[in-house]
Short mmCIF file of C-alpha atoms in Angstrom, two decimals:
data_model
loop_
_atom_site.label_atom_id
_atom_site.label_comp_id
_atom_site.label_asym_id
_atom_site.label_seq_id
_atom_site.Cartn_x
_atom_site.Cartn_y
_atom_site.Cartn_z
CA MET A 1 -21.97 -35.74 68.88
CA ASP A 2 -19.51 -38.33 67.58
CA SER A 3 -19.91 -39.97 64.20
CA THR A 4 -21.55 -43.10 65.61
CA MET A 5 -24.18 -41.11 67.47
CA ARG A 6 -24.71 -38.89 64.46
CA LYS A 7 -25.20 -41.88 62.18
CA HIS A 8 -27.96 -43.33 64.33
CA ALA A 9 -29.58 -40.11 65.52
CA GLY A 10 -32.28 -40.22 62.87
CA GLU A 11 -33.18 -43.90 63.18
CA ARG A 12 -36.57 -44.97 64.48
CA PRO A 13 -36.75 -46.85 67.78
CA SER A 14 -36.96 -50.56 67.18
CA SER A 15 -40.38 -52.16 67.52
CA GLN A 16 -41.17 -55.22 69.61
CA SER A 17 -44.75 -55.50 68.36
CA SER A 18 -46.04 -57.15 65.23
CA GLY A 19 -49.18 -57.77 63.25
CA CYS A 20 -51.90 -55.15 63.47
CA THR A 21 -51.21 -53.59 66.87
CA VAL A 22 -50.54 -49.88 67.04
CA GLU A 23 -47.24 -49.21 68.75
CA VAL A 24 -48.82 -46.67 71.09
CA GLU A 25 -47.06 -47.73 74.26
CA GLU A 26 -43.62 -47.61 72.67
CA PHE A 27 -44.36 -44.25 71.04
CA ASP A 28 -45.72 -42.72 74.24
CA ASP A 29 -42.84 -44.09 76.28
CA LEU A 30 -40.36 -42.46 73.94
CA VAL A 31 -42.20 -39.17 74.20
CA SER A 32 -42.37 -39.34 77.98
CA ILE A 33 -38.62 -39.79 78.26
CA SER A 34 -37.58 -36.54 76.66
CA LEU A 35 -40.50 -34.58 75.28
CA LYS A 36 -43.26 -34.17 77.80
CA PRO A 37 -42.95 -30.68 79.30
CA LYS A 38 -42.74 -30.16 83.01
CA SER A 39 -46.10 -29.35 84.53
CA ASN A 40 -45.03 -25.77 85.24
CA GLU A 41 -43.16 -25.20 81.97
CA LYS A 42 -44.15 -22.07 80.09
CA TYR A 43 -43.51 -21.03 76.52
CA PRO A 44 -40.26 -18.96 76.61
CA ALA A 45 -41.91 -15.70 75.55
CA LYS A 46 -39.79 -13.45 77.76
CA PRO A 47 -36.43 -14.81 76.55
CA HIS A 48 -37.71 -14.46 73.00
CA ALA A 49 -38.66 -10.82 73.63
CA LYS A 50 -35.24 -10.08 75.08
CA LEU A 51 -33.56 -11.68 72.08
CA VAL A 52 -35.64 -9.66 69.61
CA ALA A 53 -34.74 -6.45 71.45
CA GLN A 54 -31.08 -7.44 71.28
CA LYS A 55 -31.37 -7.99 67.52
CA LEU A 56 -33.10 -4.61 67.17
CA GLY A 57 -30.03 -3.02 68.71
CA VAL A 58 -31.92 -0.37 70.67
CA LYS A 59 -32.09 0.39 74.39
CA SER A 60 -35.65 1.67 74.49
CA GLY A 61 -38.91 1.60 72.60
CA LEU A 62 -42.03 -0.54 72.48
CA ILE A 63 -42.60 -3.70 70.44
CA TYR A 64 -46.26 -4.05 69.49
CA LEU A 65 -47.58 -7.32 68.04
CA PRO A 66 -51.28 -8.06 67.53
CA GLY A 67 -52.53 -11.62 67.27
CA LEU A 68 -54.96 -12.69 64.58
CA ARG A 69 -58.66 -12.04 65.02
CA GLU A 70 -61.31 -14.49 63.95
CA GLN A 71 -63.35 -13.74 60.85
CA ASN A 72 -66.02 -15.42 58.75
CA TYR A 73 -65.91 -16.47 55.14
CA GLU A 74 -67.33 -13.95 52.73
CA ASP A 75 -71.16 -13.98 52.70
CA SER A 76 -71.22 -16.65 55.39
CA ASP A 77 -71.60 -17.04 59.13
CA MET A 78 -69.01 -19.83 59.14
CA PRO A 79 -65.55 -18.93 60.45
CA VAL A 80 -62.39 -19.05 58.37
CA HIS A 81 -59.98 -21.67 59.67
CA TRP A 82 -58.02 -19.74 62.27
CA ARG A 83 -54.23 -19.86 62.48
CA GLN A 84 -52.27 -17.67 64.88
CA ARG A 85 -49.80 -15.13 63.53
CA ARG A 86 -46.38 -16.69 63.95
CA TYR A 87 -44.51 -13.53 64.88
CA PHE A 88 -47.06 -12.87 67.61
CA TYR A 89 -46.80 -16.45 68.83
CA TYR A 90 -43.00 -16.24 69.00
CA MET A 91 -43.25 -13.50 71.64
CA SER A 92 -46.29 -14.83 73.49
CA GLY A 93 -47.06 -18.53 73.10
CA ILE A 94 -50.75 -17.55 73.03
CA ASN A 95 -52.83 -19.60 70.63
CA PHE A 96 -56.26 -18.00 70.96
CA SER A 97 -57.63 -14.99 69.12
CA GLY A 98 -58.08 -11.32 69.91
CA CYS A 99 -54.89 -10.67 71.89
CA VAL A 100 -51.98 -8.22 71.69
CA VAL A 101 -48.50 -8.44 73.17
CA THR A 102 -46.25 -5.47 73.99
CA TYR A 103 -42.67 -5.35 75.18
CA ASP A 104 -41.22 -2.22 76.78
CA ILE A 105 -37.55 -2.62 75.94
CA HIS A 106 -36.12 -0.18 78.51
CA ARG A 107 -38.24 -1.49 81.40
CA ASP A 108 -37.96 -5.12 80.26
CA SER A 109 -41.73 -5.49 80.63
CA LEU A 110 -43.66 -8.03 78.56
CA TYR A 111 -47.44 -7.57 78.73
CA ALA A 112 -50.29 -9.60 77.28
CA TRP A 113 -53.55 -7.85 76.43
CA ILE A 114 -56.47 -10.26 76.29
CA PRO A 115 -60.20 -10.04 75.51
CA ALA A 116 -62.65 -9.45 78.33
CA PRO A 117 -64.60 -12.51 79.50
CA ASN A 118 -67.57 -13.62 77.44
CA VAL A 119 -70.99 -12.89 78.86
CA GLY A 120 -74.53 -14.06 78.21
CA SER A 121 -75.16 -16.20 75.15
CA SER A 122 -71.51 -15.99 74.08
CA VAL A 123 -70.61 -18.25 76.98
CA ILE A 124 -73.36 -20.72 76.05
CA PHE A 125 -72.36 -20.87 72.39
CA ASN A 126 -68.57 -20.46 72.57
CA GLY A 127 -67.47 -21.15 76.10
CA GLN A 128 -65.28 -18.85 78.12
CA VAL A 129 -62.02 -17.21 77.09
CA PRO A 130 -58.99 -17.58 79.37
CA SER A 131 -59.02 -15.20 82.33
CA ILE A 132 -56.23 -12.90 83.45
CA GLN A 133 -55.41 -15.32 86.26
CA GLU A 134 -55.25 -18.29 83.89
CA VAL A 135 -53.00 -16.48 81.42
CA LYS A 136 -50.67 -15.37 84.22
CA ALA A 137 -50.45 -18.95 85.45
CA HIS A 138 -49.77 -20.56 82.08
CA TYR A 139 -47.77 -17.96 80.15
CA ASP A 140 -44.51 -16.08 80.61
CA PHE A 141 -45.60 -12.44 81.04
CA ASP A 142 -44.75 -9.71 83.50
CA ASP A 143 -48.40 -8.65 83.52
CA VAL A 144 -51.69 -9.53 81.84
CA ARG A 145 -54.38 -6.91 81.25
CA TYR A 146 -57.64 -6.57 79.37
CA ILE A 147 -57.30 -5.19 75.88
CA SER A 148 -59.82 -2.45 76.67
CA THR A 149 -57.05 -0.69 78.64
CA LEU A 150 -54.45 -0.91 75.86
CA GLY A 151 -55.27 2.51 74.41
CA SER A 152 -54.51 4.30 77.66
CA TYR A 153 -51.29 2.34 78.02
CA LEU A 154 -50.11 3.36 74.54
CA THR A 155 -50.98 7.02 74.98
CA ASN A 156 -49.17 7.10 78.31
CA PHE A 157 -46.15 5.37 76.82
CA VAL A 158 -45.82 8.00 74.10
CA HIS A 159 -46.45 10.83 76.55
CA TYR A 160 -43.68 9.74 78.92
CA ASN A 161 -41.31 8.44 76.22
CA PRO A 162 -41.69 11.02 73.43
CA VAL A 163 -38.52 10.08 71.54
CA ASP A 164 -39.05 6.31 71.59
CA LYS A 165 -40.35 4.30 68.66
CA ILE A 166 -43.20 1.81 68.58
CA TYR A 167 -41.87 -1.12 66.55
CA GLN A 168 -44.40 -2.99 64.39
CA LEU A 169 -44.34 -5.41 61.47
CA HIS A 170 -46.90 -3.76 59.20
CA GLN A 171 -48.71 -0.45 58.96
CA TYR A 172 -52.06 -2.19 58.61
CA GLN A 173 -51.50 -3.75 62.05
CA ALA A 174 -51.26 -0.37 63.78
CA PRO A 175 -53.81 -0.11 66.62
CA LYS A 176 -57.22 1.16 65.59
CA ASN A 177 -59.92 2.43 67.90
CA VAL A 178 -58.20 1.18 71.02
CA ALA A 179 -58.30 4.68 72.53
CA ARG A 180 -60.54 7.62 71.87
CA GLU A 181 -58.64 10.15 73.92
CA ALA A 182 -56.12 12.51 72.39
CA ILE A 183 -52.92 13.59 74.09
CA LEU A 184 -50.45 16.41 73.66
CA ILE A 185 -47.28 15.50 71.81
CA ASP A 186 -44.83 18.30 70.99
CA GLY A 187 -47.49 20.84 71.85
CA ARG A 188 -50.15 19.48 69.50
CA ARG A 189 -53.05 17.10 69.83
CA SER A 190 -52.22 13.64 68.54
CA TYR A 191 -54.14 10.41 68.09
CA LEU A 192 -52.82 6.86 67.81
CA ARG A 193 -52.29 7.19 64.08
CA ASP A 194 -49.68 9.88 64.79
CA PHE A 195 -47.63 7.73 67.14
CA PRO A 196 -43.91 7.33 66.30
CA TYR A 197 -44.18 3.97 64.55
CA ASP A 198 -41.29 2.13 62.92
CA PHE A 199 -42.39 -0.48 60.38
CA THR A 200 -38.98 -1.41 58.95
CA LYS A 201 -36.75 -2.82 61.70
CA LEU A 202 -38.84 -5.32 63.62
CA LYS A 203 -39.24 -8.06 61.02
CA PRO A 204 -35.50 -8.45 60.25
CA ALA A 205 -34.80 -8.46 64.00
CA MET A 206 -37.42 -11.12 64.66
CA ASN A 207 -36.19 -13.19 61.74
CA ALA A 208 -32.66 -13.09 63.11
CA ALA A 209 -33.98 -14.24 66.48
CA ARG A 210 -36.23 -16.98 65.11
CA VAL A 211 -33.60 -18.60 62.90
CA ILE A 212 -31.79 -20.03 65.96
CA LYS A 213 -34.03 -22.37 67.94
CA ASP A 214 -33.90 -22.72 71.71
CA ASP A 215 -34.30 -25.98 73.62
CA TYR A 216 -38.07 -25.61 73.93
CA GLU A 217 -38.52 -25.04 70.20
CA ILE A 218 -36.32 -28.00 69.33
CA ARG A 219 -38.42 -30.24 71.58
CA MET A 220 -41.59 -29.09 69.83
CA ILE A 221 -40.10 -29.78 66.37
CA ARG A 222 -38.87 -33.16 67.60
CA ARG A 223 -42.34 -34.03 68.89
CA ALA A 224 -43.91 -32.96 65.57
CA ASN A 225 -41.48 -35.27 63.79
CA LEU A 226 -42.28 -38.21 66.05
CA ILE A 227 -45.99 -37.86 65.34
CA SER A 228 -45.26 -37.53 61.62
CA ALA A 229 -43.15 -40.68 61.77
CA GLN A 230 -46.04 -42.63 63.27
CA ALA A 231 -48.39 -41.32 60.57
CA HIS A 232 -45.96 -42.19 57.77
CA THR A 233 -45.55 -45.66 59.28
CA ASN A 234 -49.31 -46.25 59.34
CA VAL A 235 -49.52 -45.28 55.67
CA LEU A 236 -46.79 -47.80 54.84
CA LYS A 237 -48.62 -50.52 56.76
CA GLY A 238 -51.76 -50.04 54.71
CA ILE A 239 -50.55 -48.83 51.31
CA ARG A 240 -51.00 -52.21 49.58
CA HIS A 241 -54.68 -52.15 50.52
CA PHE A 242 -55.41 -48.56 49.51
CA GLU A 243 -57.15 -47.80 46.24
CA ASN A 244 -56.92 -44.00 46.12
CA GLU A 245 -54.56 -41.20 47.13
CA ALA A 246 -57.33 -39.88 49.38
CA GLU A 247 -56.93 -42.88 51.68
CA ILE A 248 -53.27 -42.01 52.19
CA GLU A 249 -54.20 -38.51 53.28
CA ALA A 250 -57.01 -39.81 55.49
CA ILE A 251 -54.81 -42.26 57.41
CA PHE A 252 -52.05 -39.68 57.84
CA VAL A 253 -54.40 -37.03 59.22
CA ALA A 254 -56.25 -39.53 61.44
CA THR A 255 -53.00 -40.68 63.02
CA CYS A 256 -51.89 -37.12 63.74
CA VAL A 257 -55.24 -36.13 65.24
CA SER A 258 -55.22 -39.24 67.44
CA GLU A 259 -51.94 -37.92 68.89
CA GLN A 260 -53.59 -34.50 69.48
CA ALA A 261 -51.78 -32.91 66.55
CA LYS A 262 -54.87 -31.42 64.93
CA GLU A 263 -53.03 -29.15 62.49
CA GLN A 264 -50.85 -30.05 59.54
CA SER A 265 -47.77 -27.96 58.84
CA TYR A 266 -48.88 -27.65 55.20
CA GLY A 267 -51.26 -29.25 52.74
CA ILE A 268 -50.53 -32.96 52.43
CA ILE A 269 -48.91 -34.01 49.14
CA ALA A 270 -49.79 -37.63 48.31
CA GLY A 271 -48.88 -37.92 44.65
CA SER A 272 -48.85 -41.28 42.91
CA GLY A 273 -47.45 -42.07 39.47
CA PRO A 274 -47.13 -38.90 37.38
CA ASN A 275 -48.50 -36.83 40.25
CA ALA A 276 -45.24 -37.49 42.10
CA SER A 277 -43.58 -35.15 39.60
CA VAL A 278 -45.82 -32.23 40.65
CA LEU A 279 -43.97 -30.56 43.51
CA HIS A 280 -47.01 -29.15 45.30
CA TYR A 281 -49.67 -31.64 44.23
CA VAL A 282 -52.46 -31.50 46.82
CA ALA A 283 -55.56 -32.86 45.04
CA ASN A 284 -54.86 -36.34 46.43
CA ASN A 285 -57.86 -37.88 44.68
CA GLU A 286 -56.60 -40.22 41.97
CA PRO A 287 -56.58 -44.05 41.90
CA LEU A 288 -53.39 -45.92 42.76
CA LYS A 289 -53.98 -48.87 40.44
CA GLY A 290 -51.26 -49.37 37.85
CA ARG A 291 -48.88 -46.84 39.39
CA GLN A 292 -45.39 -47.45 40.72
CA LEU A 293 -44.60 -44.94 43.45
CA VAL A 294 -46.15 -42.58 45.95
CA CYS A 295 -44.37 -39.40 46.97
CA LEU A 296 -45.83 -38.54 50.38
CA ASP A 297 -44.80 -35.09 51.63
CA ALA A 298 -46.61 -34.58 54.93
CA GLY A 299 -45.74 -33.26 58.37
CA ALA A 300 -47.67 -32.73 61.58
CA GLU A 301 -47.62 -29.49 63.51
CA TRP A 302 -47.17 -29.53 67.27
CA LYS A 303 -47.98 -26.42 69.33
CA CYS A 304 -47.50 -24.24 66.24
CA TYR A 305 -44.11 -25.80 65.38
CA ALA A 306 -43.74 -27.59 62.06
CA SER A 307 -42.24 -30.77 60.75
CA ASP A 308 -41.54 -31.34 57.06
CA VAL A 309 -41.11 -34.96 55.99
CA THR A 310 -41.13 -36.60 52.56
CA ARG A 311 -40.98 -40.29 51.80
CA THR A 312 -41.22 -42.02 48.42
CA PHE A 313 -42.07 -45.71 48.25
CA PRO A 314 -43.43 -48.38 45.88
CA ILE A 315 -47.12 -49.14 46.23
CA SER A 316 -46.46 -52.84 45.63
CA GLY A 317 -43.64 -53.07 48.14
CA GLU A 318 -41.07 -53.66 45.40
CA PHE A 319 -39.26 -51.09 43.26
CA THR A 320 -39.09 -51.47 39.50
CA LYS A 321 -35.57 -51.32 38.06
CA GLU A 322 -35.94 -47.68 36.99
CA ALA A 323 -37.61 -46.60 40.22
CA LYS A 324 -34.87 -48.24 42.26
CA GLU A 325 -32.19 -46.46 40.23
CA ILE A 326 -33.78 -43.07 40.83
CA TYR A 327 -34.49 -43.76 44.50
CA ASP A 328 -30.88 -44.80 45.10
CA LEU A 329 -29.63 -41.65 43.37
CA VAL A 330 -31.82 -39.38 45.50
CA ALA A 331 -30.78 -41.27 48.63
CA GLU A 332 -27.13 -40.71 47.70
CA MET A 333 -27.82 -37.02 47.15
CA GLN A 334 -29.43 -36.71 50.57
CA GLU A 335 -26.94 -38.80 52.52
CA SER A 336 -23.92 -37.01 51.08
CA CYS A 337 -25.46 -33.62 51.88
CA ILE A 338 -26.49 -34.50 55.43
CA ALA A 339 -22.95 -35.73 56.11
CA MET A 340 -21.64 -32.24 55.30
CA ILE A 341 -23.75 -30.44 57.91
CA LYS A 342 -21.91 -28.76 60.75
CA PRO A 343 -21.51 -25.22 62.08
CA GLY A 344 -19.59 -22.87 59.83
CA VAL A 345 -20.46 -24.62 56.57
CA ASP A 346 -22.03 -22.50 53.84
CA PHE A 347 -25.34 -24.06 52.88
CA GLY A 348 -24.70 -23.09 49.28
CA ILE A 349 -21.77 -25.52 49.19
CA ILE A 350 -24.05 -28.32 50.37
CA ALA A 351 -26.65 -27.40 47.76
CA GLU A 352 -23.97 -27.41 45.07
CA ASN A 353 -22.96 -30.90 46.18
CA SER A 354 -26.54 -32.15 45.75
CA VAL A 355 -26.60 -30.94 42.15
CA LYS A 356 -23.22 -32.43 41.29
CA VAL A 357 -24.22 -35.82 42.72
CA ALA A 358 -27.43 -35.61 40.69
CA VAL A 359 -25.56 -34.77 37.49
CA ASP A 360 -23.07 -37.61 37.94
CA GLY A 361 -25.88 -40.05 38.67
CA LEU A 362 -27.94 -38.98 35.66
CA ILE A 363 -24.87 -39.38 33.45
CA LYS A 364 -24.32 -42.92 34.75
CA LEU A 365 -27.93 -43.78 34.01
CA GLY A 366 -27.58 -42.38 30.51
CA LEU A 367 -30.26 -39.72 30.99
CA LEU A 368 -27.71 -36.92 30.54
CA GLN A 369 -25.25 -37.15 27.66
CA ASN A 370 -22.93 -35.32 25.26
CA GLY A 371 -20.92 -33.54 27.90
CA ALA A 372 -18.62 -33.91 30.87
CA SER A 373 -19.97 -33.55 34.39
CA GLU A 374 -18.75 -29.96 34.84
CA GLU A 375 -20.18 -28.83 31.50
CA LEU A 376 -23.56 -30.35 32.28
CA TYR A 377 -23.52 -28.80 35.75
CA LEU A 378 -22.77 -25.34 34.39
CA SER A 379 -25.36 -25.67 31.62
CA GLY A 380 -28.23 -25.87 34.12
CA VAL A 381 -29.83 -28.77 32.26
CA TRP A 382 -30.09 -30.63 35.56
CA ARG A 383 -33.00 -28.34 36.46
CA ALA A 384 -35.16 -30.40 34.13
CA PHE A 385 -34.90 -33.18 36.73
CA PHE A 386 -34.15 -31.28 39.98
CA PRO A 387 -36.09 -28.00 39.73
CA HIS A 388 -36.19 -26.91 43.38
CA GLY A 389 -33.83 -25.95 46.16
CA LEU A 390 -32.20 -28.38 48.55
CA GLY A 391 -33.84 -27.15 51.72
CA HIS A 392 -35.10 -24.42 53.99
CA HIS A 393 -35.41 -23.48 57.64
CA VAL A 394 -38.11 -25.15 59.76
CA GLY A 395 -39.77 -23.66 62.83
CA LEU A 396 -43.01 -21.81 63.44
CA GLU A 397 -43.43 -21.88 59.66
CA VAL A 398 -42.70 -24.95 57.61
CA HIS A 399 -40.75 -22.61 55.32
CA ASP A 400 -39.44 -20.70 58.28
CA VAL A 401 -37.86 -17.29 58.20
CA GLY A 402 -34.17 -16.87 57.57
CA ASP A 403 -31.77 -14.34 59.00
CA GLY A 404 -33.59 -11.21 57.81
CA SER A 405 -32.89 -11.70 54.12
CA ASP A 406 -35.12 -9.84 51.71
CA ARG A 407 -35.48 -13.12 49.79
CA LEU A 408 -38.03 -14.04 52.42
CA ASN A 409 -39.31 -10.60 53.32
CA LEU A 410 -39.57 -9.00 49.87
CA LEU A 411 -39.79 -5.39 51.01
CA SER A 412 -39.27 -4.63 54.67
CA GLY A 413 -42.29 -2.96 56.17
CA HIS A 414 -44.77 -4.32 53.63
CA ARG A 415 -47.01 -7.36 53.55
CA SER A 416 -45.09 -10.38 52.35
CA ALA A 417 -45.39 -14.14 52.16
CA ASN A 418 -42.64 -16.63 52.90
CA THR A 419 -43.41 -18.66 49.79
CA TRP A 420 -41.31 -19.41 46.77
CA VAL A 421 -44.14 -18.19 44.54
CA ALA A 422 -44.20 -14.74 46.12
CA ALA A 423 -40.46 -14.29 46.39
CA TYR A 424 -39.20 -15.95 43.21
CA SER A 425 -36.58 -13.73 41.63
CA ASN A 426 -33.62 -15.90 40.59
CA GLU A 427 -34.03 -18.86 38.28
CA HIS A 428 -31.14 -20.71 39.93
CA LEU A 429 -32.43 -20.56 43.49
CA ASP A 430 -35.56 -21.47 45.36
CA PRO A 431 -35.80 -18.43 47.69
CA VAL A 432 -36.88 -20.47 50.71
CA MET A 433 -33.60 -22.29 50.40
CA PRO A 434 -31.00 -20.78 52.76
CA THR A 435 -28.36 -20.52 50.03
CA GLY A 436 -25.42 -18.49 51.26
CA THR A 437 -26.42 -19.07 54.88
CA THR A 438 -23.59 -20.09 57.16
CA LEU A 439 -24.92 -22.89 59.32
CA LEU A 440 -25.00 -22.20 63.05
CA PRO A 441 -25.80 -24.40 66.05
CA ASN A 442 -29.55 -24.82 66.71
CA MET A 443 -30.64 -24.02 63.19
CA VAL A 444 -33.16 -26.56 61.90
CA ILE A 445 -33.10 -27.08 58.14
CA THR A 446 -34.48 -29.59 55.68
CA ILE A 447 -32.45 -31.63 53.25
CA GLU A 448 -34.87 -32.62 50.48
CA PRO A 449 -33.30 -33.55 47.15
CA GLY A 450 -35.46 -34.97 44.39
CA ILE A 451 -35.39 -36.27 40.84
CA TYR A 452 -38.56 -35.90 38.75
CA PHE A 453 -39.84 -36.85 35.32
CA SER A 454 -42.32 -34.10 34.50
CA ARG A 455 -43.52 -34.35 30.92
CA TYR A 456 -44.27 -30.65 30.90
CA ALA A 457 -40.85 -29.63 32.17
CA LEU A 458 -38.99 -31.99 29.89
CA GLU A 459 -41.02 -31.83 26.67
CA ASP A 460 -42.42 -28.29 26.72
CA LEU A 461 -39.50 -26.45 28.29
CA PHE A 462 -36.14 -28.20 28.05
CA LEU A 463 -36.41 -30.39 24.95
CA LYS A 464 -37.73 -27.47 22.92
CA ASN A 465 -34.64 -25.47 23.79
CA ALA A 466 -31.60 -26.46 21.74
CA ARG A 467 -29.33 -25.27 24.51
CA TYR A 468 -30.58 -28.12 26.71
CA ALA A 469 -32.03 -30.72 24.32
CA LYS A 470 -28.63 -31.97 23.16
CA PHE A 471 -27.79 -33.04 26.71
CA ILE A 472 -30.96 -35.07 27.38
CA ASN A 473 -31.28 -38.65 26.15
CA GLN A 474 -34.84 -38.57 24.83
CA ASP A 475 -34.81 -42.27 23.96
CA LEU A 476 -34.57 -43.21 27.65
CA LEU A 477 -37.25 -40.90 29.01
CA ALA A 478 -40.15 -43.22 28.17
CA LYS A 479 -38.72 -45.84 30.55
CA TYR A 480 -38.57 -43.36 33.43
CA TYR A 481 -41.82 -41.41 33.02
CA PRO A 482 -43.78 -44.05 35.01
CA VAL A 483 -41.47 -43.40 37.98
CA GLY A 484 -43.00 -39.93 38.29
CA GLY A 485 -40.65 -38.55 40.87
CA VAL A 486 -38.67 -39.31 44.01
CA ARG A 487 -38.08 -36.94 46.90
CA ILE A 488 -36.65 -37.75 50.34
CA GLU A 489 -36.78 -35.11 53.06
CA ASP A 490 -35.56 -34.98 56.65
CA ASP A 491 -35.42 -32.20 59.26
CA ILE A 492 -31.85 -31.69 60.46
CA LEU A 493 -30.74 -29.94 63.64
CA VAL A 494 -27.31 -28.31 63.44
CA THR A 495 -25.47 -29.22 66.65
CA GLU A 496 -22.28 -27.82 68.17
CA ASP A 497 -20.09 -30.30 66.29
CA GLY A 498 -22.28 -31.78 63.59
CA TYR A 499 -25.93 -32.57 63.22
CA GLU A 500 -28.85 -34.60 64.50
CA ASN A 501 -31.53 -35.97 62.21
CA LEU A 502 -34.84 -35.17 63.92
CA THR A 503 -36.86 -37.17 61.39
CA THR A 504 -37.49 -40.78 62.36
CA ALA A 505 -39.99 -41.79 59.65
CA PRO A 506 -39.00 -45.08 57.96
CA LYS A 507 -37.32 -44.94 54.58
CA GLY A 508 -35.41 -47.22 52.24
CA GLU A 509 -35.25 -50.89 53.19
CA GLU A 510 -37.01 -50.26 56.49
CA ALA A 511 -40.00 -48.78 54.67
CA LEU A 512 -40.12 -51.71 52.23
CA LYS A 513 -40.13 -54.16 55.12
CA ILE A 514 -43.11 -52.41 56.72
CA ILE A 515 -45.03 -52.37 53.43
CA ASN A 516 -44.48 -56.06 52.84
CA GLU A 517 -45.26 -57.05 56.43
CA GLY A 518 -48.62 -55.35 55.96
CA LYS A 519 -49.56 -57.19 52.77
CA ASP A 520 -51.62 -59.85 54.58
CA THR A 521 -53.29 -57.37 56.94
CA THR A 522 -57.01 -56.86 56.47
CA VAL A 523 -57.61 -53.14 56.44
CA GLU A 524 -61.09 -51.66 56.39
CA VAL A 525 -61.16 -48.18 54.90
CA THR A 526 -64.69 -48.18 53.53
CA GLN A 527 -67.94 -46.73 54.80
CA ARG A 528 -66.03 -43.86 56.40
CA ARG A 529 -64.41 -46.17 58.96
CA PHE A 530 -60.65 -46.07 59.46
CA TRP A 531 -58.92 -48.76 61.46
CA LEU A 532 -55.48 -47.62 62.63
CA TRP A 533 -53.52 -50.77 63.20
#
């Protein structure tokens, strides 16, 4: 898109309503224009399967992906909150439990294996599971069968394709007790545990496929962002009337659920005052009185696709001098980085820019001293104020997979988590940050710079180290501690010739206007009643 279109791509649609009316009609109209799927649209499972096979680089074999089963909490008859396995969902679109998907690469056959219908009291208590006919009608499979026949299918596959591999993500996901019969393989009796599994190649191949989003996936992420924008807006409208961080979380969740987005992409971070300096603060239970800012990091999930949005704003509707200085610096960091996004650019260069803008800004404010910009950049002292990476991929996971890098996978073929805690190995990089990634069209990444005033980081780590202490102006810190922290985060789609900002949540002057327009609004948030205006 041209520069004018790119500049305005992330702006919210203008509102014609005022006062306490929810802008439902405008919001729904916008969705109906570009986001509502056609009545016969199916999740693109088959194209995804073909792409994964292409990334595997093999002509034959079987991809085997089990969905997640339901289970109860320990020593309880209450179920654990269920969340579908994302790799399984990528090749199926199925969001109910107890299923398996297989893809015969040579025959180009994608099958879903579903539970048998409930009978007796199970129907009374739990309702009915989707039937074969319903799954065929609503999903993109070549065939749908009951999971009770999966064992025979697997044994026959191995019998007639003795040199082919069965590609799986993890050894612990290998099929168990799906078939009792034994078959002859190479002249000996063999059970499922002896099948020719490959646990090393599938995850990198699926990661390489997932990192580039198709049109359907982009629409889902866009929809998640629109719902998140409405929720952020409702928080801004009521923030001057809220007394506790919990009310921020409550209004955000209520707005999302009212739009049928019943899942959050991650735990809501609603940190006020010093809590804004805690990157993953999720307690959300402290009073707002006497505090300057709220850092609200919250994003709705839509049909298993994430959004990741952060806004920082003054509770009173007016920035203090110090808070305004830090907000403007973070805004400059973000805007300059977003402007660099286009295909072919190394994300590491963009991340480097964010740090250099931060260093220059902190020098101008007097918070960094006794060195030129380049010296302070190379020293790493900036990590006292900007301790995390610039961004990450967004998709089926909020910290979505990259291109097969071991930073996200740890060890191929073993259980791993796509979290910075699990993968942390380099003090200079947040491993969910796609540093070194060359941006390609249809990647979706976040740009989320931040500046924080963590007493622990500054006083217990950096100021106690002579290497860093000389560069930090300790006399000024007391003025900035009440700011807590500022982070601004948008989800950015890489286009053919630039970018599109998918995040439409208000920020900056627009956010301040909404806060101050809501100052005379009567908002009832007591007695467990929530009025969404």
